mmCIF file of C-alpha atoms in Angstrom:
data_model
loop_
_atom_site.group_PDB
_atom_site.id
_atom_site.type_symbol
_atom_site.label_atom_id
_atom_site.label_comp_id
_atom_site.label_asym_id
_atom_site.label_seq_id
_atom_site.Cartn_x
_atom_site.Cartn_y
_atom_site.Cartn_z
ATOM 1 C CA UNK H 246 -128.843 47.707 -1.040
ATOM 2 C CA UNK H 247 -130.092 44.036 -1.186
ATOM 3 C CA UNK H 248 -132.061 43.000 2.073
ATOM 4 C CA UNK H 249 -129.275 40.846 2.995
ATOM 5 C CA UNK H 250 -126.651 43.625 2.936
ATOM 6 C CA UNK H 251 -128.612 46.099 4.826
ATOM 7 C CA UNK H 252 -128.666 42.937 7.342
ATOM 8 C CA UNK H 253 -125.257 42.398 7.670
ATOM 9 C CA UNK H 254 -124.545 46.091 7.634
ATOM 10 C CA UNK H 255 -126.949 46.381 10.585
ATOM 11 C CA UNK H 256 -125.438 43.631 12.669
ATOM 12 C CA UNK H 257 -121.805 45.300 11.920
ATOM 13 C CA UNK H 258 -123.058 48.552 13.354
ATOM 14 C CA UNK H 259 -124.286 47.133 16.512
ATOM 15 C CA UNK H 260 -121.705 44.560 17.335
ATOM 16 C CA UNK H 261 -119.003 47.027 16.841
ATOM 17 C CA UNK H 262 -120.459 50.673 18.446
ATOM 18 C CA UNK H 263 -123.517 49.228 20.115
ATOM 19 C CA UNK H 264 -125.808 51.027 18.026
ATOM 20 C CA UNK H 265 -127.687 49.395 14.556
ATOM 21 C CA UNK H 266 -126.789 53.035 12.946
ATOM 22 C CA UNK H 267 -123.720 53.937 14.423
ATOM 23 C CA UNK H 268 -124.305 56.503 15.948
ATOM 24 C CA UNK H 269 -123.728 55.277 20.077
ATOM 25 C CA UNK H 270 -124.823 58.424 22.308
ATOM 26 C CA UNK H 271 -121.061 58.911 22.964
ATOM 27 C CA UNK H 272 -120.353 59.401 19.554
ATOM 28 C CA UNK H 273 -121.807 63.033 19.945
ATOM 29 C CA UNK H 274 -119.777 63.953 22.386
ATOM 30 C CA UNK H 275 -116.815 63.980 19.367
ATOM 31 C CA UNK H 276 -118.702 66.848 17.867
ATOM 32 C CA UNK H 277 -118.263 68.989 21.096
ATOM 33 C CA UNK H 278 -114.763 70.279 22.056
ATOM 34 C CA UNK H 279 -112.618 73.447 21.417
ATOM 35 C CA UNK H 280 -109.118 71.672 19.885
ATOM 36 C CA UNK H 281 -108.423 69.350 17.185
ATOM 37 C CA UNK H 282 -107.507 66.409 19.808
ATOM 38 C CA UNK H 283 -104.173 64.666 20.056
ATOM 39 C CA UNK H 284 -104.088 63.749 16.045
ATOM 40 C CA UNK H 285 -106.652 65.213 13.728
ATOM 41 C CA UNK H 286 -106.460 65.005 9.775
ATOM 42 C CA UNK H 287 -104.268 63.491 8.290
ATOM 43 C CA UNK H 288 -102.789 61.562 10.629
ATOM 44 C CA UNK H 289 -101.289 57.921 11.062
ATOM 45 C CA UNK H 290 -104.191 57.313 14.150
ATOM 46 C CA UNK H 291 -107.025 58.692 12.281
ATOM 47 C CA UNK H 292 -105.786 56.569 9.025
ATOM 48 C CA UNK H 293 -105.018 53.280 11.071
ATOM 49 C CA UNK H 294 -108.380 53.725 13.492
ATOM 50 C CA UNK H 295 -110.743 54.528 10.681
ATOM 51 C CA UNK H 296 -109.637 51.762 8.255
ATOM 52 C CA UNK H 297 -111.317 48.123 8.058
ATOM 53 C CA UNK H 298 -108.408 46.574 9.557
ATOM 54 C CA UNK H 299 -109.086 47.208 12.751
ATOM 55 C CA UNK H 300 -111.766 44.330 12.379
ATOM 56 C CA UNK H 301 -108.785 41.809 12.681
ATOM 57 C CA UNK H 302 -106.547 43.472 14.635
ATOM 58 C CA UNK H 303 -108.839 43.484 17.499
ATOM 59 C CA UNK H 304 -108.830 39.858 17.220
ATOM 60 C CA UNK H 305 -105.370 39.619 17.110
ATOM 61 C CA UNK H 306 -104.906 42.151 20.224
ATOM 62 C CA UNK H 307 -107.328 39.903 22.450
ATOM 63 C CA UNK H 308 -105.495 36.566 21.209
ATOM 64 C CA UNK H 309 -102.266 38.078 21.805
ATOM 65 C CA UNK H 310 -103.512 39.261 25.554
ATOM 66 C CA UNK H 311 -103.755 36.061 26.476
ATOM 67 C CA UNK H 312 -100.025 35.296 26.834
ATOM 68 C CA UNK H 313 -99.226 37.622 30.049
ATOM 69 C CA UNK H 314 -101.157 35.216 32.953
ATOM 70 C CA UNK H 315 -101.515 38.193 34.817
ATOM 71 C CA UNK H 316 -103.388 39.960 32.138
ATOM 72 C CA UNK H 317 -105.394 36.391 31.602
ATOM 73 C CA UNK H 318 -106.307 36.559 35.441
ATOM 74 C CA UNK H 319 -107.997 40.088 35.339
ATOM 75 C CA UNK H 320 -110.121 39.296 32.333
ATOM 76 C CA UNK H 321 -111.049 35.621 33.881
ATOM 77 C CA UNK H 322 -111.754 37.064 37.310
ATOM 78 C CA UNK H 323 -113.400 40.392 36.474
ATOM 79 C CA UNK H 324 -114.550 40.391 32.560
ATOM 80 C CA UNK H 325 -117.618 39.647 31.733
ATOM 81 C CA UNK H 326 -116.874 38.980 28.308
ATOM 82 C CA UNK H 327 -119.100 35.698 27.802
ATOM 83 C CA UNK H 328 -121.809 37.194 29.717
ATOM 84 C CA UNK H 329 -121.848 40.251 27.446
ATOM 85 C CA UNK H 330 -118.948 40.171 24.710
ATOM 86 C CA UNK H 331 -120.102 42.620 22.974
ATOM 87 C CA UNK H 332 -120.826 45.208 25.596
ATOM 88 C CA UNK H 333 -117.545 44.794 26.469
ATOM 89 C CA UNK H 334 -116.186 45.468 23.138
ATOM 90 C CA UNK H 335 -118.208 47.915 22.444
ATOM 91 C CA UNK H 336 -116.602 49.698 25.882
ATOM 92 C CA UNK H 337 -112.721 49.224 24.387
ATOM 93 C CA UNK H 338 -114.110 50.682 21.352
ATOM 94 C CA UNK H 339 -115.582 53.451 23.186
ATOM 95 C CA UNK H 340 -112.456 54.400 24.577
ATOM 96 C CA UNK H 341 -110.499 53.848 21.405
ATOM 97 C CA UNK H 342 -112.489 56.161 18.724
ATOM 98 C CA UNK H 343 -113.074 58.766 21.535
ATOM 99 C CA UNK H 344 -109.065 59.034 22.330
ATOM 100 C CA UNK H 345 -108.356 59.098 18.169
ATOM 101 C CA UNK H 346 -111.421 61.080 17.203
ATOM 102 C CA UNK H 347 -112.795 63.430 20.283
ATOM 103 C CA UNK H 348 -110.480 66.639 21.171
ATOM 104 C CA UNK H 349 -108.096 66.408 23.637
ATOM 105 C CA UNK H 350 -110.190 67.332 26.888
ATOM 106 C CA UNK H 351 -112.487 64.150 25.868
ATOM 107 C CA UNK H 352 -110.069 61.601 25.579
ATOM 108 C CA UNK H 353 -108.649 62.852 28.737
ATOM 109 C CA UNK H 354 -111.841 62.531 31.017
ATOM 110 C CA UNK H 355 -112.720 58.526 28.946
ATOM 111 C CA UNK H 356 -108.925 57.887 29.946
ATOM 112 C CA UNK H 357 -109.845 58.797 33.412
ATOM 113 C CA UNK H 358 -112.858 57.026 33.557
ATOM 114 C CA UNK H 359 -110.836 53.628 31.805
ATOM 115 C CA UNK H 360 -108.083 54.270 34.916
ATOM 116 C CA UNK H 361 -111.174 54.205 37.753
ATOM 117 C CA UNK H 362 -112.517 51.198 35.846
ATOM 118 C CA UNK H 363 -108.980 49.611 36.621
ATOM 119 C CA UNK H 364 -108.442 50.787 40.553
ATOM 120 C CA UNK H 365 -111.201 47.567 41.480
ATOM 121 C CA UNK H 366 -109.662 44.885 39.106
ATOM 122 C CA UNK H 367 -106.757 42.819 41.554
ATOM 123 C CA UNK H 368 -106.184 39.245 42.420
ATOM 124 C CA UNK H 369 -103.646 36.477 41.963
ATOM 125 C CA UNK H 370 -102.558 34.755 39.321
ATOM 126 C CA UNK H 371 -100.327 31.830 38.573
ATOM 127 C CA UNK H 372 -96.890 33.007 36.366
ATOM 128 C CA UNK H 373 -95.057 30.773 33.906
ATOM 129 C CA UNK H 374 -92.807 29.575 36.431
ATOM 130 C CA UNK H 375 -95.501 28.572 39.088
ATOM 131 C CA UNK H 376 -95.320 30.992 41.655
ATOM 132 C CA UNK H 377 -97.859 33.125 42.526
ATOM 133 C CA UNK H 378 -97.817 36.893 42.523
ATOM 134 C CA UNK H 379 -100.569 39.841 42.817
ATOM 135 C CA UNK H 380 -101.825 41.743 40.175
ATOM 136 C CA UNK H 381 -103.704 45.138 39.725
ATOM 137 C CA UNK H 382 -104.845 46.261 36.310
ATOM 138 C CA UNK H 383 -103.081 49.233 36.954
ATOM 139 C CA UNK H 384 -99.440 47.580 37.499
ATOM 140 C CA UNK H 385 -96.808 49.424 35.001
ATOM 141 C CA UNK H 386 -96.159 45.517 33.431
ATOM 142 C CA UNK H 387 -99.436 44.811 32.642
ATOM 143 C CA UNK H 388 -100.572 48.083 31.618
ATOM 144 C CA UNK H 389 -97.400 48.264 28.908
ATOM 145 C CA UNK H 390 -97.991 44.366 28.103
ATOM 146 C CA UNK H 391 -102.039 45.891 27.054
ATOM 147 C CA UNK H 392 -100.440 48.935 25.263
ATOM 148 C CA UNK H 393 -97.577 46.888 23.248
ATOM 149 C CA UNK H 394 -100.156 44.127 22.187
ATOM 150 C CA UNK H 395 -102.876 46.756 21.022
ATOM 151 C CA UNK H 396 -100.314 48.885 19.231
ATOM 152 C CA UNK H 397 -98.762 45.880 17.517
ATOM 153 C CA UNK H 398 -101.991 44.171 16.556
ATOM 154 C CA UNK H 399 -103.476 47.440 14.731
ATOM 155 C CA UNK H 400 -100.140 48.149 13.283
ATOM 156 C CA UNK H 401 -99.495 44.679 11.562
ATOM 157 C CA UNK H 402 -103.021 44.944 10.624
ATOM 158 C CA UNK H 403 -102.912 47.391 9.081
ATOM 159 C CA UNK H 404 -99.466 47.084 7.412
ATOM 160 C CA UNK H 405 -101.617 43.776 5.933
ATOM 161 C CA UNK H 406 -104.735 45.259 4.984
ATOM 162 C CA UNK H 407 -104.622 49.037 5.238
ATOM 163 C CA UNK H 408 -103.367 51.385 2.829
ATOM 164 C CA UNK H 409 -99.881 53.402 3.471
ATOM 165 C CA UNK H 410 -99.456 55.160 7.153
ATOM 166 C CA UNK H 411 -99.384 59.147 6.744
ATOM 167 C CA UNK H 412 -95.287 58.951 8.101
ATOM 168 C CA UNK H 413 -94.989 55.178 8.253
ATOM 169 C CA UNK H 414 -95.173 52.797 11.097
ATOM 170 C CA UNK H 415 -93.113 54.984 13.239
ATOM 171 C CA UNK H 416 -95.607 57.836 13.312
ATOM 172 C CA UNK H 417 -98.401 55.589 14.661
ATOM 173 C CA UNK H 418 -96.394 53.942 16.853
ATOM 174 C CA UNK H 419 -95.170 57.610 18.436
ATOM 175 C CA UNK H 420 -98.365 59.179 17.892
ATOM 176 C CA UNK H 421 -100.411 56.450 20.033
ATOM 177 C CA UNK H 422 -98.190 56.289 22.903
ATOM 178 C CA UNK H 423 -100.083 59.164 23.569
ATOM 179 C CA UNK H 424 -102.936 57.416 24.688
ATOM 180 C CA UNK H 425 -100.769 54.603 26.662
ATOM 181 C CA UNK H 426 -99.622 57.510 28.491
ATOM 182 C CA UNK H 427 -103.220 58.551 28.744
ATOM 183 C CA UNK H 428 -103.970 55.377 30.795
ATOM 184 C CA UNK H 429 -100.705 55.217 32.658
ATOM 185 C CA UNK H 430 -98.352 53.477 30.116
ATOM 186 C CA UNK H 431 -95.246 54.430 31.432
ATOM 187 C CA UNK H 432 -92.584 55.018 28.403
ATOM 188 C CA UNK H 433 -94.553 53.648 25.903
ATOM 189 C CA UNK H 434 -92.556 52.258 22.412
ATOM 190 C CA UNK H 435 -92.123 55.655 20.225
ATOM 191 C CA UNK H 436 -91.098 53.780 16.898
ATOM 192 C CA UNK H 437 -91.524 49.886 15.165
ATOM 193 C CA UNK H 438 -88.488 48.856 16.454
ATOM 194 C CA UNK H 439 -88.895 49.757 20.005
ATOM 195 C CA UNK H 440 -92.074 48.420 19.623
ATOM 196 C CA UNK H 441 -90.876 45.018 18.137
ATOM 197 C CA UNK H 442 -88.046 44.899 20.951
ATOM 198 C CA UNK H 443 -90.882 45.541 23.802
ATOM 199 C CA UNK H 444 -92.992 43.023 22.723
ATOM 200 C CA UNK H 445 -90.012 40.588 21.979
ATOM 201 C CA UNK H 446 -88.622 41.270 25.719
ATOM 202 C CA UNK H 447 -91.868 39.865 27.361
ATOM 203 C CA UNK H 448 -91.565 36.241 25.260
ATOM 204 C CA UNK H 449 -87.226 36.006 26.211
ATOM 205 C CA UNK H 450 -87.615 37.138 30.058
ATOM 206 C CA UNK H 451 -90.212 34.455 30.271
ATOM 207 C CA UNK H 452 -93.458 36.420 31.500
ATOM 208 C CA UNK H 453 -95.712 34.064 28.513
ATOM 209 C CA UNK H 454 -97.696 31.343 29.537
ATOM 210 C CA UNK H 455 -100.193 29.149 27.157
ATOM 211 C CA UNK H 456 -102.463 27.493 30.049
ATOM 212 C CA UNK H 457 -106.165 26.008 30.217
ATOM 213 C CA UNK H 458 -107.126 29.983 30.170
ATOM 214 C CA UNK H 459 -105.662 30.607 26.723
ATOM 215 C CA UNK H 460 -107.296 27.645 25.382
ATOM 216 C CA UNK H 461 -110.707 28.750 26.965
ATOM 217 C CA UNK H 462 -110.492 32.342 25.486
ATOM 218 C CA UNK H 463 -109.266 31.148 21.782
ATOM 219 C CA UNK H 464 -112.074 28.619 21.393
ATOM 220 C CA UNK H 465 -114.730 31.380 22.856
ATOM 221 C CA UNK H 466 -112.988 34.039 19.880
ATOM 222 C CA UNK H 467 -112.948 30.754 17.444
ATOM 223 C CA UNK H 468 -117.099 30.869 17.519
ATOM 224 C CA UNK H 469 -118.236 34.114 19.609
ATOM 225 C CA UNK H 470 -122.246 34.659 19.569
ATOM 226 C CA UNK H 471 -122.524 36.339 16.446
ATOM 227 C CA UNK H 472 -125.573 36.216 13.990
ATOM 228 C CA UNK H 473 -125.019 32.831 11.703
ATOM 229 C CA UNK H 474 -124.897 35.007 8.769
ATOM 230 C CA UNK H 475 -122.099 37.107 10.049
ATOM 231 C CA UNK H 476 -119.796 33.664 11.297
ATOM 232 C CA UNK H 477 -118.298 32.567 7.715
ATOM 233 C CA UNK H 478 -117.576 36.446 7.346
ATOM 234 C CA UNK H 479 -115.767 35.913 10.980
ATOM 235 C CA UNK H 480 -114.090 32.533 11.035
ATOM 236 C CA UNK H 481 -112.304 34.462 7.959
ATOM 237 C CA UNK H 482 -110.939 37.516 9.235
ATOM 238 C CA UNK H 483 -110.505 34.976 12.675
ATOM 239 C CA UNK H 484 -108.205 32.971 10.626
ATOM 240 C CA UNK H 485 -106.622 36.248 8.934
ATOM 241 C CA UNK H 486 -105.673 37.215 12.059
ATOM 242 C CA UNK H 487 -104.015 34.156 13.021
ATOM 243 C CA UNK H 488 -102.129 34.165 9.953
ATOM 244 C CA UNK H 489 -101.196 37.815 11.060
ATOM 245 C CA UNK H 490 -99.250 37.084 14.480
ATOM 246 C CA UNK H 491 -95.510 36.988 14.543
ATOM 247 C CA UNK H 492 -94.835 32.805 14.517
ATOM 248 C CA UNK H 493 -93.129 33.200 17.745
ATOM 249 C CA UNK H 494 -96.544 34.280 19.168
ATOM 250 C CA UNK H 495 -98.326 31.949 17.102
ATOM 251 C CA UNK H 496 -96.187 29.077 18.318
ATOM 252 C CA UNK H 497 -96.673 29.513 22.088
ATOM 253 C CA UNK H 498 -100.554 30.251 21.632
ATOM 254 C CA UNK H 499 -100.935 26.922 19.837
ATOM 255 C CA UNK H 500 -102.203 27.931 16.725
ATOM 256 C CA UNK H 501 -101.183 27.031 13.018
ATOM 257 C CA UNK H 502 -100.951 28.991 10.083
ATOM 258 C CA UNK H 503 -103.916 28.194 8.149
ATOM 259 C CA UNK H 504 -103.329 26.111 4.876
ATOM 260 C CA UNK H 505 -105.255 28.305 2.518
ATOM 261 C CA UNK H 506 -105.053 31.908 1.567
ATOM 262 C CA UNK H 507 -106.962 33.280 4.784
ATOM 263 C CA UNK H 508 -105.132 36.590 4.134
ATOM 264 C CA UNK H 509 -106.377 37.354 1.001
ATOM 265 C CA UNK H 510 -109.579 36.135 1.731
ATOM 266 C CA UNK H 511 -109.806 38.503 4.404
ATOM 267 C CA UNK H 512 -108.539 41.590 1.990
ATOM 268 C CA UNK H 513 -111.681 40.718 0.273
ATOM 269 C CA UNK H 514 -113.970 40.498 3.081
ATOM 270 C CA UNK H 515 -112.430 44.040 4.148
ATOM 271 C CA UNK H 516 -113.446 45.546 0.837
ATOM 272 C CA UNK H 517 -116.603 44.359 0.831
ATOM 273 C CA UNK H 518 -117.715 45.498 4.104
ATOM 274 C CA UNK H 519 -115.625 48.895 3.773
ATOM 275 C CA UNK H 520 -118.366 49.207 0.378
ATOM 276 C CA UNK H 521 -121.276 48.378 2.947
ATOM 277 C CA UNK H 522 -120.118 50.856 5.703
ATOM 278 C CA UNK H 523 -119.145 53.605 3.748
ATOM 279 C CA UNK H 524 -116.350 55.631 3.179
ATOM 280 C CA UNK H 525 -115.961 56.576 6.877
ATOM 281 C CA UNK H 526 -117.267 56.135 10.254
ATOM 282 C CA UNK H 527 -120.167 58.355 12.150
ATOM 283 C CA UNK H 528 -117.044 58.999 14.652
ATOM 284 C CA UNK H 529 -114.671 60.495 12.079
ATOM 285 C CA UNK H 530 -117.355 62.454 10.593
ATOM 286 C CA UNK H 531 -118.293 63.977 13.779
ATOM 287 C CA UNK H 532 -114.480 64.904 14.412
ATOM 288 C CA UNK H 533 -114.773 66.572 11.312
ATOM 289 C CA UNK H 534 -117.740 68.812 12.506
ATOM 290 C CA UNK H 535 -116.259 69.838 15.193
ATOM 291 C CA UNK H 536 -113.041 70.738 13.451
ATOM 292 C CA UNK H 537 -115.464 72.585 10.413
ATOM 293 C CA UNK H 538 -117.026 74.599 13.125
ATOM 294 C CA UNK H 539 -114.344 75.437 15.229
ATOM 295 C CA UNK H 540 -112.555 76.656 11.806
ATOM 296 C CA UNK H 541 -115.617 78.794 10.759
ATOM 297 C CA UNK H 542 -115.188 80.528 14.399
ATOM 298 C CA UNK H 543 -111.887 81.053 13.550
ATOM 299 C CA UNK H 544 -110.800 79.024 16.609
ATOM 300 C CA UNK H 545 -108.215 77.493 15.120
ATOM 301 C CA UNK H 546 -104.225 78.546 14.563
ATOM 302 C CA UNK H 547 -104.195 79.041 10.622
#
């Protein structure tokens, strides 16, 4: 691997589990347990959270975010996100791989600790027909707004970029409401189309807003404080993701398709850094110890 390479692999690593191997220390903790977890093998979350596209579709989660003022308000008033950007995606991510890849006691107890993290986050906020309400992190609407916009965003992605789901679009949409209920998701979308409708029912009641706080958050995820070497990489996939989002999303955040083929630029781009990272992450590969050992103790239902 060319010095350059290794580079860019390095800086991957670290900007996305917060460790220039990684291996974070809570990527261990996947190797420990006693059950498969919520999915395991084979599944639509292990195919959809272990494939490149979840590059871009957490860019197109935290664009789409910004739409509910509510949600806008708690990461504005409590995020530090330009402080420390990538600390605090490297603490979604945390939460993410150990809920897909750690058994089912794990994802549990991060879940938990996720929830406490919410109990301090509350304020005001302005809605898109001026009047001011409260909001708590922990309110069902903004806690289903959080889980429809992630689900969506790594689905599409993934429907882009990814190869097929194991069961289609459906089973990843039913298998991850698992986790939304993990975090208090109240009746979380169980196929596509529910999920489609969900999303869809948040733009026609009226609940999206594009404001001076969605501009402020798309031009910090236009050029976030990346290595130079890694931004033409970025402002690729950045513009993939654009491309991505449903126009009726795009529309209200303000943001045109781009005029050249950013989506199968960003196929490539996937490729090439699936080729640099490997086959598959230090997270799924510890899932897979644990399941190897707990199989060799004959701990598992044949």
């Amino acid at each position: 691997m060319s010095r350059f390479s290794e580079s860019i692999r390095s800086h991957l690593l670290e900007t996305f589990s917060g460790d220039t191997q990684g291996t974070p220390y809570w990527v261990k903790n996947i190797e420990e347990g006693d059950n498969v977890g919520f999915f395991g093998p084979g599944s639509a979350s292990w195919a959809v959270h272990g494939g490149m596209p979840t590059m871009v579709a957490g860019i197109r989660a935290l664009l789409m975010q910004t739409l509910h003022p509510g949600a806008m308000a708690g990461v504005h008033d409590w995020s530090r996100y330009k402080e420390d950007p990538l600390g605090r995606l490297a603490g979604t991510i945390q939460w993410l791989i150990t809920v897909t890849f750690g058994d089912t006691q794990l994802a549990e107890h991060e879940s938990s600790r996720v929830a406490k993290f919410h109990d301090r986050v509350k304020g005001t906020y302005i809605d898109a027909q001026g009047i001011e309400r409260t909001y708590s992190a922990g309110d069902p609407e903004l806690l289903y707004w959080v889980h429809v916009v992630f689900t969506d965003a790594f689905l599409g992605c993934h429907q882009a970029w990814g190869d097929p789901i194991p069961g289609g679009a459906d089973q990843y949409v039913s298998e991850w409401s698992i986790a939304g209920e993990l975090v208090g998701v109240a009746n979380p979308p169980r196929s596509e189309e529910e999920l489609i409708a969900a999303l869809h029912k948040f733009n026609t009641d009226g609940v999206l807003k594009h404001d001076e706080r969605v501009e402020e958050t798309i031009a910090f995820l236009r050029k976030p404080p990346l290595r130079r070497s890694m931004m033409p990489f970025y402002r690729i996939m950045f513009a993939g993701a654009v491309e991505s989002i449903p126009d009726e999303y795009r529309q209200i955040l303000g943001l045109k398709k781009p005029w050249w083929p950013a989506s199968w630029l960003t196929g490539v781009i996937l490729k090439m850094l699936r080729s640099l990272l490997g086959p598959s992450s230090t997270s799924e590969d510890a899932a897979r110890t644990r399941i190897a050992r707990l199989e060799a103790e004959g701990k598992l239902a044949s």
